[in-house]
Coordinates of C-alpha atoms in Angstrom, one line a residue:
Chain C
M175 CA 61.8 107.7 107.4
N176 CA 62.3 111.1 106.0
S177 CA 60.4 112.3 103.0
V178 CA 63.0 114.3 101.5
D179 CA 66.3 112.6 100.1
L180 CA 69.2 114.4 101.6
S181 CA 72.0 112.2 100.4
V182 CA 74.3 114.3 98.4
N183 CA 77.5 113.0 96.2
V184 CA 80.5 115.7 96.5
G185 CA 83.0 114.7 93.4
G186 CA 82.2 110.8 94.4
L187 CA 82.2 111.1 98.0
K188 CA 78.6 110.1 99.3
L189 CA 77.3 111.7 102.3
K190 CA 73.6 111.1 104.2
N191 CA 73.3 115.0 104.1
P192 CA 75.2 117.9 102.9
V193 CA 76.0 119.3 106.6
L194 CA 79.6 118.7 107.7
L195 CA 81.6 120.4 110.6
A196 CA 84.7 122.2 109.2
S197 CA 88.3 121.4 110.0
G198 CA 89.5 122.9 113.3
T199 CA 86.2 123.5 115.0
V200 CA 85.5 120.2 115.8
G201 CA 89.0 118.6 116.9
Y202 CA 88.8 114.9 116.3
G203 CA 85.4 115.0 117.6
N204 CA 85.3 113.5 120.7
E205 CA 84.7 116.7 122.7
I206 CA 82.1 118.0 120.8
S207 CA 80.2 114.7 120.7
Q208 CA 79.3 115.5 124.3
F209 CA 77.0 118.1 123.3
T210 CA 75.6 116.6 119.7
D211 CA 74.8 113.4 117.9
L212 CA 77.4 113.4 115.4
S213 CA 75.5 110.8 113.6
K214 CA 72.9 112.6 112.3
L215 CA 75.6 114.9 110.7
G216 CA 76.7 114.3 107.0
G217 CA 80.2 114.2 108.0
I218 CA 83.0 115.6 110.0
V219 CA 86.5 117.1 109.0
T220 CA 89.2 116.6 111.5
K221 CA 91.7 119.4 112.6
S222 CA 94.6 119.3 110.2
L223 CA 97.0 116.9 110.1
S224 CA 100.5 117.3 109.6
L225 CA 103.0 114.7 109.5
K226 CA 104.6 115.5 113.0
P227 CA 102.8 117.0 115.7
R228 CA 102.7 120.8 115.8
K229 CA 102.3 122.7 119.0
G230 CA 100.6 125.6 117.6
N231 CA 101.1 129.5 118.1
P232 CA 101.8 130.9 121.6
P233 CA 99.0 132.8 123.0
Q234 CA 96.8 135.2 122.3
R235 CA 95.4 132.7 119.4
I236 CA 92.1 134.5 119.5
V237 CA 89.9 137.3 119.6
E238 CA 86.2 138.2 119.1
T239 CA 85.6 140.6 116.2
P240 CA 82.1 142.3 115.1
S241 CA 80.1 139.3 114.3
G242 CA 83.3 137.2 114.0
M243 CA 86.5 136.1 115.5
L244 CA 90.2 136.0 114.5
N245 CA 92.0 133.1 115.1
A246 CA 95.9 132.1 114.7
I247 CA 96.0 128.6 116.3
G248 CA 99.1 127.8 114.2
L249 CA 97.6 123.9 113.1
A250 CA 98.4 122.9 116.4
N251 CA 97.8 118.9 116.0
I252 CA 98.9 115.4 117.4
G253 CA 100.4 114.5 113.9
V254 CA 99.3 111.5 111.7
E255 CA 100.8 108.7 113.7
A256 CA 99.2 109.8 117.0
F257 CA 96.0 110.2 115.0
L258 CA 95.8 106.8 113.6
K259 CA 96.6 105.2 117.1
E260 CA 94.7 107.5 119.6
K261 CA 91.8 109.3 117.3
I262 CA 90.7 106.5 115.2
P263 CA 89.2 103.7 117.5
F264 CA 86.5 107.0 118.6
L265 CA 86.2 108.1 115.1
K266 CA 85.4 104.8 113.9
N267 CA 82.4 104.3 115.7
I268 CA 80.5 107.8 115.1
N269 CA 78.4 106.7 112.0
T270 CA 79.5 109.4 110.1
T271 CA 81.2 110.1 107.1
L272 CA 85.0 111.3 108.2
I273 CA 87.2 113.5 106.0
C274 CA 90.9 113.9 107.0
N275 CA 92.2 117.5 106.4
I276 CA 95.9 117.3 105.6
A277 CA 98.1 120.8 106.2
A278 CA 101.9 120.7 105.2
S279 CA 105.0 122.7 104.8
S280 CA 105.9 120.9 101.7
I281 CA 104.5 118.8 98.8
E282 CA 106.5 116.0 100.1
E283 CA 104.8 116.1 103.2
Y284 CA 101.2 116.2 101.9
V285 CA 101.9 113.1 99.6
E286 CA 103.5 111.2 102.6
C287 CA 100.5 112.3 104.8
T288 CA 97.8 111.1 102.3
K289 CA 100.3 108.0 101.5
I290 CA 99.8 106.8 105.2
L291 CA 96.3 108.0 106.0
T292 CA 94.7 106.5 102.8
N293 CA 95.2 103.0 104.1
E294 CA 92.8 103.6 106.7
D295 CA 89.1 102.6 106.1
T296 CA 87.7 104.7 108.5
I297 CA 88.6 107.7 106.3
K298 CA 86.4 108.5 103.4
A299 CA 88.1 111.2 101.7
F300 CA 90.8 113.9 102.0
E301 CA 90.5 117.7 102.2
I302 CA 93.9 119.5 101.4
N303 CA 94.4 122.6 103.2
V304 CA 96.6 124.9 101.4
S305 CA 95.2 128.0 102.6
C306 CA 95.7 128.3 106.2
P307 CA 96.9 131.8 106.8
N308 CA 98.8 131.5 110.4
V309 CA 101.5 129.4 109.4
K310 CA 104.9 130.5 107.9
E311 CA 105.7 127.5 105.6
G312 CA 102.9 126.2 103.6
G313 CA 99.9 127.7 104.1
L314 CA 99.1 131.0 102.1
E315 CA 102.6 130.5 100.4
F316 CA 100.9 127.8 98.6
G317 CA 97.3 128.7 98.6
N318 CA 98.3 132.2 96.9
N319 CA 100.3 130.2 94.1
V320 CA 98.2 128.6 91.4
N321 CA 101.2 126.6 90.1
T322 CA 101.6 125.1 93.5
V323 CA 97.8 124.6 94.1
R324 CA 98.1 122.3 90.8
K325 CA 101.4 120.4 91.8
I326 CA 99.6 119.4 95.3
T327 CA 96.6 118.7 93.8
A328 CA 98.4 116.4 90.8
E329 CA 100.9 114.6 93.4
V330 CA 98.3 114.1 96.4
C331 CA 95.8 112.8 93.7
A332 CA 98.2 110.0 92.7
V333 CA 98.8 108.4 95.8
T334 CA 95.0 107.7 97.0
D335 CA 91.8 106.5 95.3
K336 CA 90.0 108.5 97.7
P337 CA 88.1 111.7 96.6
I338 CA 90.6 115.1 97.3
I339 CA 88.9 118.2 98.0
I340 CA 91.1 121.1 98.0
K341 CA 90.5 123.9 100.4
L342 CA 90.8 127.2 98.7
S343 CA 91.6 130.5 100.0
P344 CA 89.7 133.6 99.6
N345 CA 92.9 135.8 99.9
V346 CA 93.2 135.6 96.2
S347 CA 92.2 137.8 93.5
Q348 CA 90.2 135.0 91.5
I349 CA 89.3 132.0 93.4
S350 CA 87.8 130.7 90.1
E351 CA 91.5 130.3 88.8
F352 CA 92.3 127.9 91.7
A353 CA 89.4 125.8 91.4
K354 CA 90.2 125.4 87.4
A355 CA 93.5 124.1 88.5
V356 CA 92.2 121.8 90.9
K357 CA 89.6 120.0 88.1
A358 CA 92.4 120.4 85.6
E359 CA 94.5 118.2 87.9
G360 CA 91.9 115.8 88.9
G361 CA 91.0 117.0 92.3
D362 CA 87.4 115.9 93.0
A363 CA 85.8 119.1 94.7
V364 CA 86.9 122.3 96.2
S365 CA 86.0 123.6 99.3
A366 CA 85.4 127.3 100.0
I367 CA 86.5 129.5 101.6
N368 CA 89.4 129.3 104.4
T369 CA 89.4 132.2 106.7
L370 CA 90.2 135.7 105.4
V371 CA 93.4 137.3 106.8
G372 CA 92.6 140.1 109.3
T373 CA 94.1 141.8 112.5
S374 CA 92.7 143.7 115.6
F375 CA 95.0 146.2 117.5
N376 CA 94.5 147.7 121.3
I377 CA 94.1 151.3 120.9
F378 CA 95.9 151.5 124.3
T379 CA 98.9 149.7 124.2
R380 CA 99.1 149.6 120.3
K381 CA 100.1 146.3 119.8
P382 CA 97.9 143.7 117.9
K383 CA 95.5 141.7 119.8
I384 CA 96.7 138.4 118.7
K385 CA 100.3 137.0 118.9
N386 CA 100.5 136.2 115.6
I387 CA 99.4 139.8 114.3
T388 CA 97.1 138.5 111.8
G389 CA 94.7 135.8 112.1
G390 CA 92.1 134.4 110.1
L391 CA 88.7 136.2 110.3
S392 CA 85.7 133.8 110.4
G393 CA 82.2 133.8 111.5
P394 CA 79.0 135.5 110.2
A395 CA 80.9 138.7 109.1
I396 CA 82.5 136.8 106.2
K397 CA 79.3 135.4 105.2
P398 CA 78.8 137.6 102.0
V399 CA 82.6 137.0 101.0
A400 CA 82.0 133.1 101.4
L401 CA 78.7 133.2 99.1
A402 CA 80.5 135.5 96.5
K403 CA 83.5 133.3 96.3
V404 CA 80.9 130.1 95.7
L405 CA 79.2 132.0 93.3
E406 CA 82.3 132.5 91.3
I407 CA 83.6 129.2 91.0
K408 CA 80.0 127.7 90.1
R409 CA 79.8 129.9 87.2
N410 CA 83.3 129.5 86.1
V411 CA 84.1 126.1 86.6
D412 CA 82.5 122.6 86.5
I413 CA 83.6 121.4 89.9
P414 CA 81.6 120.4 93.0
I415 CA 81.8 123.0 96.3
V416 CA 81.5 122.4 99.9
G417 CA 80.3 126.0 100.9
I418 CA 82.1 127.2 104.2
G419 CA 82.1 130.6 105.4
G420 CA 79.6 132.3 108.2
I421 CA 76.7 129.6 108.5
M422 CA 74.7 130.0 111.7
N423 CA 71.6 128.4 110.9
W424 CA 69.6 126.2 108.5
M425 CA 68.6 129.2 106.1
D426 CA 72.4 130.2 105.7
A427 CA 72.9 126.5 104.5
V428 CA 70.2 126.9 102.1
E429 CA 71.8 130.2 100.9
M430 CA 75.3 128.6 100.2
M431 CA 73.9 125.7 98.5
I432 CA 71.6 127.8 96.2
V433 CA 75.0 129.8 95.2
G434 CA 76.7 126.4 94.3
A435 CA 77.5 124.6 96.8
S436 CA 76.6 120.7 97.0
A437 CA 77.2 120.5 100.4
V438 CA 78.0 122.7 103.6
Q439 CA 80.8 123.1 106.2
L440 CA 80.0 125.1 109.9
G441 CA 82.7 126.4 111.5
T442 CA 82.6 129.1 114.3
V443 CA 79.1 128.3 114.9
N444 CA 80.2 125.1 116.9
F445 CA 81.9 126.9 119.2
I446 CA 78.6 129.0 120.1
N447 CA 76.5 126.0 119.6
P448 CA 77.9 122.7 119.5
N449 CA 74.5 121.3 118.4
A450 CA 74.0 123.6 115.5
G451 CA 74.6 121.2 112.5
V452 CA 71.8 118.8 114.3
E453 CA 69.6 121.8 114.1
I454 CA 70.6 122.9 110.7
V455 CA 69.7 119.4 109.3
E456 CA 66.1 119.4 111.0
G457 CA 65.7 122.9 109.4
L458 CA 66.8 121.6 105.9
I459 CA 64.2 119.0 106.0
S460 CA 61.2 121.5 106.9
Y461 CA 62.5 123.6 104.3
C462 CA 62.4 120.8 101.5
E463 CA 59.1 119.3 102.6
Q464 CA 57.2 123.2 102.8
R465 CA 58.5 123.5 99.2
S466 CA 57.9 119.9 97.9
I467 CA 61.6 119.5 97.0
K468 CA 62.4 115.6 97.0
K469 CA 66.0 116.1 96.7
I470 CA 67.9 118.7 98.4
S471 CA 70.6 118.1 96.1
E472 CA 68.2 120.1 93.6
I473 CA 68.6 123.4 95.2
S474 CA 72.6 123.2 94.7
G475 CA 73.5 126.1 92.3
S476 CA 69.7 126.8 91.7
F477 CA 70.3 130.6 91.8
Q478 CA 67.8 132.8 89.7
I479 CA 69.9 135.6 88.3
Chain W
M212 CA 77.5 119.1 130.5
F213 CA 74.2 120.6 129.1
I214 CA 73.3 123.6 127.1
E215 CA 70.7 125.0 129.4
K216 CA 68.2 127.7 128.6
A217 CA 68.3 129.0 132.0
V218 CA 66.0 131.5 133.4
V219 CA 67.2 134.6 135.2
R220 CA 65.8 135.5 138.8
S221 CA 67.8 138.4 139.6
V222 CA 70.5 140.4 138.9
E223 CA 71.8 143.1 141.4
E224 CA 74.9 145.3 142.0
I225 CA 76.9 144.3 145.1
A226 CA 79.8 146.6 144.6
E227 CA 80.6 149.4 142.5
G228 CA 80.2 148.1 138.8
I229 CA 80.0 144.6 140.1
F230 CA 76.9 142.2 139.6
L231 CA 75.8 138.8 141.2
L232 CA 73.2 137.0 138.8
S233 CA 71.2 134.2 139.7
A234 CA 69.4 131.9 137.1
H235 CA 67.4 128.7 137.1
S236 CA 69.5 125.9 135.4
P237 CA 68.9 122.7 137.3
S238 CA 70.7 120.3 134.9
I239 CA 73.8 122.1 135.1
A240 CA 73.3 123.0 139.0
S241 CA 72.9 119.5 139.8
I242 CA 76.5 118.5 138.5
A243 CA 78.5 121.4 139.0
K244 CA 81.4 121.4 141.2
A245 CA 83.6 124.2 142.8
G246 CA 86.0 125.8 140.5
Q247 CA 84.2 124.6 137.2
F248 CA 82.6 127.6 135.0
C249 CA 79.8 128.4 132.4
N250 CA 80.1 129.6 128.9
I251 CA 77.3 132.2 128.5
K252 CA 75.6 133.4 125.4
V253 CA 74.9 137.1 126.3
S254 CA 72.6 137.8 123.6
E255 CA 70.5 136.0 121.0
T256 CA 72.3 137.8 117.9
D257 CA 75.5 137.4 116.4
F258 CA 77.0 140.4 118.1
P259 CA 78.4 139.8 120.1
L260 CA 79.2 136.4 118.8
L261 CA 81.0 134.4 121.3
R262 CA 79.9 133.0 124.7
R263 CA 81.7 134.4 127.8
P264 CA 83.3 132.4 130.4
F265 CA 82.2 132.9 133.9
S266 CA 83.2 131.0 137.1
I267 CA 80.4 129.4 139.1
F268 CA 80.1 131.5 141.9
N269 CA 77.8 129.6 144.3
I270 CA 74.9 127.1 144.0
K271 CA 71.6 126.8 145.9
G272 CA 69.2 124.0 144.5
D273 CA 68.4 124.6 140.9
F274 CA 69.9 128.1 141.0
L275 CA 73.3 129.0 139.5
F276 CA 75.1 132.3 140.8
F277 CA 77.8 134.3 138.9
V278 CA 79.6 137.4 140.1
F279 CA 81.2 139.8 137.2
D280 CA 82.5 142.9 136.5
T281 CA 81.2 145.1 133.8
H282 CA 84.1 145.8 132.0
G283 CA 83.1 145.1 128.2
L284 CA 80.0 144.8 126.0
G285 CA 79.2 141.4 126.9
T286 CA 79.3 142.0 130.9
K287 CA 77.2 145.4 130.1
I288 CA 74.3 143.1 128.4
L289 CA 74.7 140.6 131.1
S290 CA 74.3 143.5 133.9
A291 CA 71.2 144.5 132.0
K292 CA 69.2 141.1 132.2
R293 CA 66.4 141.3 134.3
K294 CA 63.9 138.5 136.0
N295 CA 62.6 135.9 133.5
D296 CA 64.7 136.8 130.7
T297 CA 66.2 133.7 129.4
L298 CA 70.2 133.0 129.4
D299 CA 71.8 130.4 127.2
I300 CA 74.1 128.8 129.4
L301 CA 77.0 125.7 128.2
G302 CA 78.4 124.1 131.5
P303 CA 79.6 122.8 133.8
L304 CA 83.0 123.2 132.1
G305 CA 86.5 122.7 133.1
N306 CA 87.9 120.7 136.2
G307 CA 87.1 122.0 139.5
F308 CA 89.6 122.6 142.7
D309 CA 90.8 119.4 144.0
L310 CA 89.4 119.2 147.6
T311 CA 90.6 115.8 148.7
G312 CA 93.7 115.1 150.3
D313 CA 95.8 115.3 153.4
Y314 CA 95.6 119.5 155.0
Q315 CA 94.0 120.8 157.9
T316 CA 93.5 124.7 156.4
A317 CA 92.5 125.7 153.2
V318 CA 93.9 129.1 152.7
I319 CA 91.8 131.3 150.3
V320 CA 93.7 133.8 148.0
A321 CA 91.7 136.1 145.9
G322 CA 92.5 139.4 143.8
G323 CA 89.7 141.6 142.5
L324 CA 86.9 139.1 141.0
G325 CA 89.2 136.2 142.3
V326 CA 86.7 135.6 144.8
A327 CA 84.4 134.3 142.0
P328 CA 84.6 130.7 142.5
F329 CA 85.2 130.6 146.5
S330 CA 81.7 130.8 148.0
F331 CA 80.9 127.5 146.2
L332 CA 84.8 126.2 147.4
I333 CA 83.7 126.9 150.9
R334 CA 80.3 125.0 150.8
S335 CA 82.1 122.0 149.3
L336 CA 84.8 121.9 151.8
Q337 CA 84.5 119.4 154.8
D338 CA 83.5 120.5 158.2
D339 CA 87.1 119.6 160.0
K340 CA 88.7 121.7 157.5
E341 CA 89.9 125.3 159.1
M342 CA 89.7 128.2 156.8
V343 CA 91.6 131.5 156.2
S344 CA 90.9 133.8 153.6
Y345 CA 93.0 136.6 152.3
L346 CA 91.3 139.3 149.7
G347 CA 92.5 142.0 147.9
A348 CA 91.1 144.5 145.5
R349 CA 92.2 147.8 144.1
T350 CA 90.4 149.9 146.4
K351 CA 87.5 149.9 148.9
K352 CA 84.7 150.2 146.7
K353 CA 85.7 147.3 144.6
I354 CA 85.4 144.9 147.4
V355 CA 83.7 141.8 147.1
N356 CA 83.4 139.7 150.1
L357 CA 80.4 137.1 150.2
G358 CA 80.9 134.5 152.3
L359 CA 84.5 134.2 153.1
K360 CA 85.5 133.4 156.5
N361 CA 88.6 134.7 158.6
V362 CA 89.1 137.3 156.2
S363 CA 92.1 139.5 156.0
M364 CA 92.1 142.3 153.2
A365 CA 94.3 144.1 151.2
T366 CA 94.1 147.3 149.2
D367 CA 96.5 149.0 146.6
D368 CA 95.6 152.3 147.6
G369 CA 95.4 151.5 151.4
S370 CA 91.7 152.3 151.5
Y371 CA 90.8 149.1 153.6
G372 CA 93.0 146.8 155.2
F373 CA 96.9 146.1 154.3
K374 CA 98.1 148.5 151.9
G375 CA 99.4 146.7 149.1
N376 CA 98.7 143.5 147.2
V377 CA 97.2 140.1 148.7
V378 CA 100.2 138.1 147.9
D379 CA 102.4 140.4 150.2
L380 CA 99.5 140.2 152.9
L381 CA 99.9 136.5 152.8
K382 CA 103.7 136.3 153.1
K383 CA 103.7 138.3 156.3
E384 CA 101.6 135.2 157.6
T385 CA 103.2 132.4 156.0
L386 CA 105.2 131.5 159.2
E387 CA 101.7 131.3 161.3
L388 CA 100.1 129.4 158.6
S389 CA 102.8 126.9 158.7
K390 CA 101.9 125.6 161.9
K391 CA 99.4 123.5 160.2
K392 CA 99.1 121.6 156.9
F393 CA 97.6 124.0 154.4
R394 CA 96.6 124.1 150.8
I395 CA 96.1 127.4 148.9
F396 CA 93.2 127.9 146.6
A397 CA 94.1 130.9 144.6
C398 CA 92.1 132.8 141.6
G399 CA 92.8 136.1 140.7
P400 CA 94.9 138.4 137.8
N401 CA 97.7 136.7 136.0
P402 CA 100.2 139.3 137.8
M403 CA 98.9 138.3 141.3
L404 CA 98.9 134.3 140.5
K405 CA 102.5 134.8 138.8
E406 CA 103.6 136.3 142.1
L407 CA 101.9 133.6 144.4
Q408 CA 103.1 130.7 142.0
S409 CA 106.8 132.0 142.8
L410 CA 106.1 132.1 146.5
C411 CA 104.6 128.3 146.5
I412 CA 107.3 127.5 143.9
K413 CA 110.3 128.5 146.3
N414 CA 108.7 127.4 149.6
N415 CA 106.9 124.0 148.1
Y416 CA 103.7 125.1 149.0
D417 CA 100.7 123.4 147.9
C418 CA 98.7 125.5 145.6
Q419 CA 96.0 125.7 142.9
I420 CA 95.3 128.3 141.1
S421 CA 92.5 129.1 139.0
I422 CA 93.3 130.9 135.6
E423 CA 91.3 133.2 133.7
C424 CA 91.6 133.1 129.9
A425 CA 89.8 134.6 126.9
M426 CA 88.4 131.5 125.0
A427 CA 85.6 131.0 122.5
C428 CA 84.2 127.2 123.0
G429 CA 85.0 126.4 126.5
F430 CA 85.6 122.8 126.0
G431 CA 88.3 121.9 123.7
I432 CA 87.5 122.2 120.1
C433 CA 88.7 125.9 119.1
Q434 CA 92.1 125.7 121.0
G435 CA 91.8 129.2 121.8
C436 CA 93.1 128.9 125.4
P437 CA 96.6 127.4 125.2
I438 CA 99.0 127.5 128.4
E439 CA 102.6 126.7 128.6
S440 CA 103.2 123.4 130.8
Y441 CA 106.1 122.4 132.8
E442 CA 105.4 118.7 132.3
D443 CA 104.2 118.5 128.9
K444 CA 105.8 119.9 125.8
N445 CA 102.6 120.7 124.0
Y446 CA 100.5 123.2 125.4
L447 CA 97.6 122.6 127.9
L448 CA 94.2 124.3 127.4
V449 CA 92.7 126.5 130.2
C450 CA 89.3 125.1 129.3
K451 CA 89.7 121.5 129.1
D452 CA 92.8 121.0 131.1
G453 CA 92.2 123.8 133.9
P454 CA 90.6 126.3 134.4
V455 CA 92.2 125.2 138.0
F456 CA 95.8 124.1 137.9
N457 CA 98.5 122.9 140.4
A458 CA 100.6 126.1 141.2
N459 CA 103.8 124.6 139.7
A460 CA 102.3 123.0 136.5
V461 CA 101.8 125.7 134.3
K462 CA 103.9 128.7 133.1
L463 CA 102.0 132.3 133.8

């Protein structure tokens, strides 16, 4: 038994600890489970699901950048129907909280996906992706428009009793305005940040290194941006925040919680160290024990400015 | 599959700018198959951030062997490793070559560092199989020929063997090869594999190709290495569904 209470409550979603694996970096759980014990994590967030399967973008989809990577996967996914049939049986038994990420090309599609998935008991919450930078329809078209985010939040919340987390884009001038809109429409939490729009060119061919031309930047390179965005939300809006962006180790996770996150998500690090989540949970326990912190939730938003 | 802290035993330059690295990695060595690969973290810092995928060149006892060209930052760092340095290796990954089935001759076609998976393959083949190898390189100094048997060489500049590419060399000899049932095992740059693929599809040759592709995770979660399939309307992933495919299964 841990002497530290690691449990957290994110807008009504109870997690055994604050470490989640981020959407798009854990597939539907089966591959990564060969390397790590998912039951030791607070939860996992599925790859974005859409109503119908999506093939995703053609290659080249990824490129490495200094301390980061760009990706333009294009929301490749199997669709809600195949997800329920093929992936839920495995996910039922992982003994950690399952959050479904939903991406869509229209408000109606977000609502439809949520309606279908909310009947599945294994799913404990939804993360609504209004901020994918790599698709033509939906994605940033939605995430950049506060009125659209408002509308999506309201309509999705109306069709489920499960907690709704809206995943926000950092590619806006004031992220806190979006968090305010989510709160006003009954959203339970926000997650921040999705990737930053970036690009990379080959200087010899003068062509973009990824086919989509631009991609989403992730990895340790974006951590300072993520921290600033989470802090901005924390200081301006009273809504639980799931902090995402460049977390590589337990120290990064603590830092993200200090600036305001109730829980954190790990993304790019899963590609490099698929056991990072478990190691970070262990690191958080030692951090708390050494400082006699009884409940990890005490460190959320504990910044001294 | 394992994440193993392997200890480097040696790194030697075996041709111009081409290195052979051996590392003590007993868990991975005990289960790996020919044609599989490992994803190696070359530094302990966030730069370079991602692992680098390398074919398993060979296995001897508890040791893994990798052969690589120093064309980028990751491989430069790897080439500077010394005895007793540790390497973080994730593997073995992907599907290896399928060696089973009805054929008498194994025909190896390798372009440049496409030789990487074949020492291991040769050791894994049953003794009753005959073996012929076609090896191509840009120029004589870049030839890596470790352990191949019955080798015919091609160089782009004609500095050694047949002048031209390795697929043209193979084409000249297919009549002779066709006297027995053969299976081609190939690895090399995409343009070479593409040419080989059209030759094999046209003549209905039994051929398996190992494909190189940039990737992040190496085990299917990042979705960064899609390849178009002839059979499936969805993309396949080079890391998980490959890196070895039947030559008629994927669009190059």
